[in-house]
Short mmCIF file of C-alpha atoms in Angstrom, two decimals:
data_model
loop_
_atom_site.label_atom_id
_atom_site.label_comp_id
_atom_site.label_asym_id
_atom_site.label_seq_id
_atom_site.Cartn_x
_atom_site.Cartn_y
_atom_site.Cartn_z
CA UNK X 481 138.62 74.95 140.68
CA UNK X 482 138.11 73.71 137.13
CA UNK X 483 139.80 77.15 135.99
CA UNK X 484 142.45 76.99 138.35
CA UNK X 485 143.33 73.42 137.32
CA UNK X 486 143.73 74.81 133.73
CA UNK X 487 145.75 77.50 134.81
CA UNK X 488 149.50 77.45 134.24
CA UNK X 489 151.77 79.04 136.51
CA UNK X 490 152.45 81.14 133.76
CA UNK X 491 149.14 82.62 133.22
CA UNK X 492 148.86 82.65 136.53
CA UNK X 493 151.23 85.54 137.56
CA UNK X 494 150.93 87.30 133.98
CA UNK X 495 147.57 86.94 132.88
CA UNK X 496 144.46 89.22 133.92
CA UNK X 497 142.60 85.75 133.83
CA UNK X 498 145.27 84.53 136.49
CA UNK X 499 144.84 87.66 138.45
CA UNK X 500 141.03 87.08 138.81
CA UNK X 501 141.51 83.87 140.24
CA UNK X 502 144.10 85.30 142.55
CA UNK X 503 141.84 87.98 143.73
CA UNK X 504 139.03 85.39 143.99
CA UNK X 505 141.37 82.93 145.90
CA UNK X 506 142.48 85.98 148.40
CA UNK X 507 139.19 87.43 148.78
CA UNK X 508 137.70 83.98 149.71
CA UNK X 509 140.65 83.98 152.63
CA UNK X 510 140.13 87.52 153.23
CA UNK X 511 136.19 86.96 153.94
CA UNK X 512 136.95 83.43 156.36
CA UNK X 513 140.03 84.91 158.67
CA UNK X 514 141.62 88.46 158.30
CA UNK X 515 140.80 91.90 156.38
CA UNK X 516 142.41 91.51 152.94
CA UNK X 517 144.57 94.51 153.70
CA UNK X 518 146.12 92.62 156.43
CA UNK X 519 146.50 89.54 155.06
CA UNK X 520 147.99 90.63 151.73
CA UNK X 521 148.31 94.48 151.34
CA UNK X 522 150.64 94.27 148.48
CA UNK X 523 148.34 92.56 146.44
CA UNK X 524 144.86 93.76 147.15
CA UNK X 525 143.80 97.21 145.67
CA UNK X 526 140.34 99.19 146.33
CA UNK X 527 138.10 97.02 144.28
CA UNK X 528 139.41 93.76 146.09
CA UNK X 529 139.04 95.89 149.67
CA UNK X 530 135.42 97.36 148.40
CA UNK X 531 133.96 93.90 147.44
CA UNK X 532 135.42 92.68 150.76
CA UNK X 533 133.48 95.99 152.69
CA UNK X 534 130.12 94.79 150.76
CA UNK X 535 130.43 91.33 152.04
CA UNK X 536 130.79 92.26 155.39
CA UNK X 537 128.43 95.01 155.27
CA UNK X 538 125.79 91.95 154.98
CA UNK X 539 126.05 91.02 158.83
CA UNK X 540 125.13 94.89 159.78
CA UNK X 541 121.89 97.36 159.80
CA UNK X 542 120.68 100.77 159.32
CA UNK X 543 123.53 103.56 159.21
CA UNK X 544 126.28 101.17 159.88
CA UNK X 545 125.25 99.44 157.14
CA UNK X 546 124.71 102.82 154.79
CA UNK X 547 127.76 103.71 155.53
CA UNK X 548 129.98 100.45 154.40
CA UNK X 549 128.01 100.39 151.31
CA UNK X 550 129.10 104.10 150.35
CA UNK X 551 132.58 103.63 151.55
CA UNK X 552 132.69 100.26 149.00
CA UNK X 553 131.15 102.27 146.32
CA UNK X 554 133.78 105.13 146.65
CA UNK X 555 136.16 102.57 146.41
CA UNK X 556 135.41 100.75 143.82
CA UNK X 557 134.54 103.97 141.84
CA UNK X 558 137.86 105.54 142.22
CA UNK X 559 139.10 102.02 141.34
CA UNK X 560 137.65 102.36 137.57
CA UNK X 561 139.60 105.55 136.73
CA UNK X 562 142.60 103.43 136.51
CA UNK X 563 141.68 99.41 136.02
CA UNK X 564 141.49 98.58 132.18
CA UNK X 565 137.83 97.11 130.54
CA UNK X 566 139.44 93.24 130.06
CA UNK X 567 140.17 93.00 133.79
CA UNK X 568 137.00 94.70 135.64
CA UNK X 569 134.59 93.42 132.73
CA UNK X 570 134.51 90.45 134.76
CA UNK X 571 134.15 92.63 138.11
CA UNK X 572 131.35 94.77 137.63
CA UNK X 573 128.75 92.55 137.49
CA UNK X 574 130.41 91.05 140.91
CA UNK X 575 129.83 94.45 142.25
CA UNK X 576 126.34 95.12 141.00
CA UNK X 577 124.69 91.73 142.58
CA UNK X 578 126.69 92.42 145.78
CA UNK X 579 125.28 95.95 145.68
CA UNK X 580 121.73 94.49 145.21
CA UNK X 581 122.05 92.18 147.37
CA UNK X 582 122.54 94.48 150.34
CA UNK X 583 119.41 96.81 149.22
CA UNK X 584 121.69 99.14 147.04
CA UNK X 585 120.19 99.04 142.98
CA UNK X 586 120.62 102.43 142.33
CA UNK X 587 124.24 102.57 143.49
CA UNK X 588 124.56 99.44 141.71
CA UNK X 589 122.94 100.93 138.56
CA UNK X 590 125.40 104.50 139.12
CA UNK X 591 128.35 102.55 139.31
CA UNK X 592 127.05 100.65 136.01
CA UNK X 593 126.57 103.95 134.52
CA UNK X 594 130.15 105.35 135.67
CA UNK X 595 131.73 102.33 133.89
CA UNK X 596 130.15 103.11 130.92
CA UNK X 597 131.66 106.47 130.75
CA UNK X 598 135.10 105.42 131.85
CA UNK X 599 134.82 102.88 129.04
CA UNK X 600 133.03 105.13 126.45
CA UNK X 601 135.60 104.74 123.72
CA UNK X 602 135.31 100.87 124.13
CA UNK X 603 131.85 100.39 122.21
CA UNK X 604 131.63 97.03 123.54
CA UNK X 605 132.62 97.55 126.93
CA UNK X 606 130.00 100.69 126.86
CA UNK X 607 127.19 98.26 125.15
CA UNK X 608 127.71 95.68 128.22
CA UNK X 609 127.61 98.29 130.59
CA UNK X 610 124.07 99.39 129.21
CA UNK X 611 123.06 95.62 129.48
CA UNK X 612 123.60 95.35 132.95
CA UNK X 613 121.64 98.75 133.63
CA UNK X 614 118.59 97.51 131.63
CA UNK X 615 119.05 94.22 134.03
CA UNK X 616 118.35 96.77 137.16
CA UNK X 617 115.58 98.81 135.58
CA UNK X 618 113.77 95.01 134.50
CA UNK X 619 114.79 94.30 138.13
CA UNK X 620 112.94 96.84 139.99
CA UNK X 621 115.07 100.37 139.54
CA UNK X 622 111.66 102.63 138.21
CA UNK X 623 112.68 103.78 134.26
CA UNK X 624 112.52 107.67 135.44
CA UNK X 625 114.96 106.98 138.43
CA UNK X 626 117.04 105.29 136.19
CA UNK X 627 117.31 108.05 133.70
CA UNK X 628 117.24 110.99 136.08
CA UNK X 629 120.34 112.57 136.88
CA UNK X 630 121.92 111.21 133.57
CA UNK X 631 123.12 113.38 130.34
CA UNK X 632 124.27 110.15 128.71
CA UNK X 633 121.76 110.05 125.42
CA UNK X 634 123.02 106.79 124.48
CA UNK X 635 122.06 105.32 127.93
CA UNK X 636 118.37 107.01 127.24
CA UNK X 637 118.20 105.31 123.88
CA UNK X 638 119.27 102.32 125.17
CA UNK X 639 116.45 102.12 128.29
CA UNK X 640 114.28 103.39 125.22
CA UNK X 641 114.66 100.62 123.21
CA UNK X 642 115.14 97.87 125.96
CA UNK X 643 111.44 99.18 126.99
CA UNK X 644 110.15 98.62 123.81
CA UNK X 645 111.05 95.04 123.40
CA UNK X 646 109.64 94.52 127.12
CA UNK X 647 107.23 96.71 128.53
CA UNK X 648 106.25 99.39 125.40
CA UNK X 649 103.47 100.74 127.42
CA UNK X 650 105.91 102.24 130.01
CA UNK X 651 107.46 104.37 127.35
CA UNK X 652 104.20 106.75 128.32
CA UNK X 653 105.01 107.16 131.57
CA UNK X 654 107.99 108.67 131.00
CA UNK X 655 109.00 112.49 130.73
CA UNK X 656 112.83 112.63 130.08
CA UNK X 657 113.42 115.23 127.40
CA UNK X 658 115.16 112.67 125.17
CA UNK X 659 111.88 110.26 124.78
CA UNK X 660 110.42 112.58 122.15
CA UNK X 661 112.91 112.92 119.61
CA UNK X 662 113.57 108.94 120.21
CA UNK X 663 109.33 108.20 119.89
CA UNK X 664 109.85 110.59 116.37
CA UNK X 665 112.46 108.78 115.20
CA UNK X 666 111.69 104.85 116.34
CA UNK X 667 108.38 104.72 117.18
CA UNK X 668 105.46 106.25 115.27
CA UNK X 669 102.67 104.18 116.85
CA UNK X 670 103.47 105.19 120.48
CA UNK X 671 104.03 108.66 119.45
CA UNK X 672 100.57 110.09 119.30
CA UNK X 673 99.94 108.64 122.16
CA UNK X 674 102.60 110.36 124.71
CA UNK X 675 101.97 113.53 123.02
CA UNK X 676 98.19 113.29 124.29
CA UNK X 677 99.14 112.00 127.51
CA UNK X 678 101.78 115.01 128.32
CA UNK X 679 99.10 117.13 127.33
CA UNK X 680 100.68 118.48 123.76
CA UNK X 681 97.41 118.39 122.30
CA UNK X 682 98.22 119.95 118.91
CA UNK X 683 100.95 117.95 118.21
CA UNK X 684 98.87 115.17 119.32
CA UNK X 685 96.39 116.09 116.12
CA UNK X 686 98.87 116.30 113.76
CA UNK X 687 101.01 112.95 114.75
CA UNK X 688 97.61 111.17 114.85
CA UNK X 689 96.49 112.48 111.62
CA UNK X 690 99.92 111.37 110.06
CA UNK X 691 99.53 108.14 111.42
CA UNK X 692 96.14 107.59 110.02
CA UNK X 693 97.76 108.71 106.70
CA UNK X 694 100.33 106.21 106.87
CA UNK X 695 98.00 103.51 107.88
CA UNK X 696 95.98 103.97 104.39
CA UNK X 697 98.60 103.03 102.20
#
């Protein structure tokens, strides 16, 4: 309301601020009386309709359920391809906790993960995409299952480094073939350790004896 109150018509029809609050103000309708399509199809487009298929997919079970969730997140994926950074920046996390909500982190974290290639050039945009992924993984989504399935290095290094501010110990644990350059290059102290643990025994040796070597000095 605040935000509305602040609004001027102006920025209200030609602003990307003004159309959030539209789309919120809709949506809000949308949700209490008719499907958004119906009550204002030349407005709403497939993120509006998605986030609208998520909320109602809250009042169903099972398969029924299942399949609202992937219809939203089909929508909403395609949606990305063609919506700019400054206008769904203030979307995706929107669609994440909706996601979540409903029992659905790992579409939640693959849509988070899409975004972040759509929006690779955008460091920024790319950097809060990686944020909100780290959110799932602290959240619940196992660090493996996060990374598996993924070819994007930077999103490794990223759960990489988040880990080692918050749980270092899990960086054992996992097998990805992009921890052991990343333990080389950021992380001496753990290194040894993984190496024993994965069973590279020689390699083990020789990272333990360097360690002890650097430990002297």
């Amino acid at each position: 309301n605040k935000q509305l109150q602040k609004t001027s018509f102006y920025e209200f029809v030609t602003t990307v601020q003004g159309k959030l609050i539209s789309s919120g103000l809709i949506r809000g309708l949308a949700y209490d009386n008719l499907p958004l399509p119906s009550l204002c199809p030349s407005f709403c487009d497939e993120i509006d309709v998605g986030l609208e298929e998520l909320s109602n997919a809250q009042n169903v079970q099972g398969k029924q359920r299942l399949n609202m969730v992937d219809s939203a997140y089909g929508k909403i994926s395609l949606a990305i391809q063609k919506t700019e950074w400054v206008y769904f920046e203030k979307l995706l996390p929107e669609c994440c906790l909706a996601l979540e909500k409903l029992g659905f982190s790992k579409h939640a974290l693959d849509l988070t993960l899409l975004a972040a290639q759509v929006y690779r050039s955008n460091k920024s945009a790319r950097d809060n995409c990686y944020r909100i992924g780290t959110g799932l993984v602290d959240r619940g989504i196992p660090a493996e299952k996060a990374l598996g399935g993924s070819e994007d290095v930077d999103w490794h290094h990223a759960v990489y480094t988040h880990l080692l501010q918050s749980n270092p110990q899990s960086l054992l644990d996992i097998k990805a073939d992009t921890i052991l350059d990343w333990l080389r290059e950021n992380q001496s102290d753990l290194l040894a350790t993984w190496l024993a643990r994965h069973q590279m025994h020689a390699q083990a040796v020789v990272a333990y004896r360097n360690k002890a070597l650097v430990d002297r000095r």
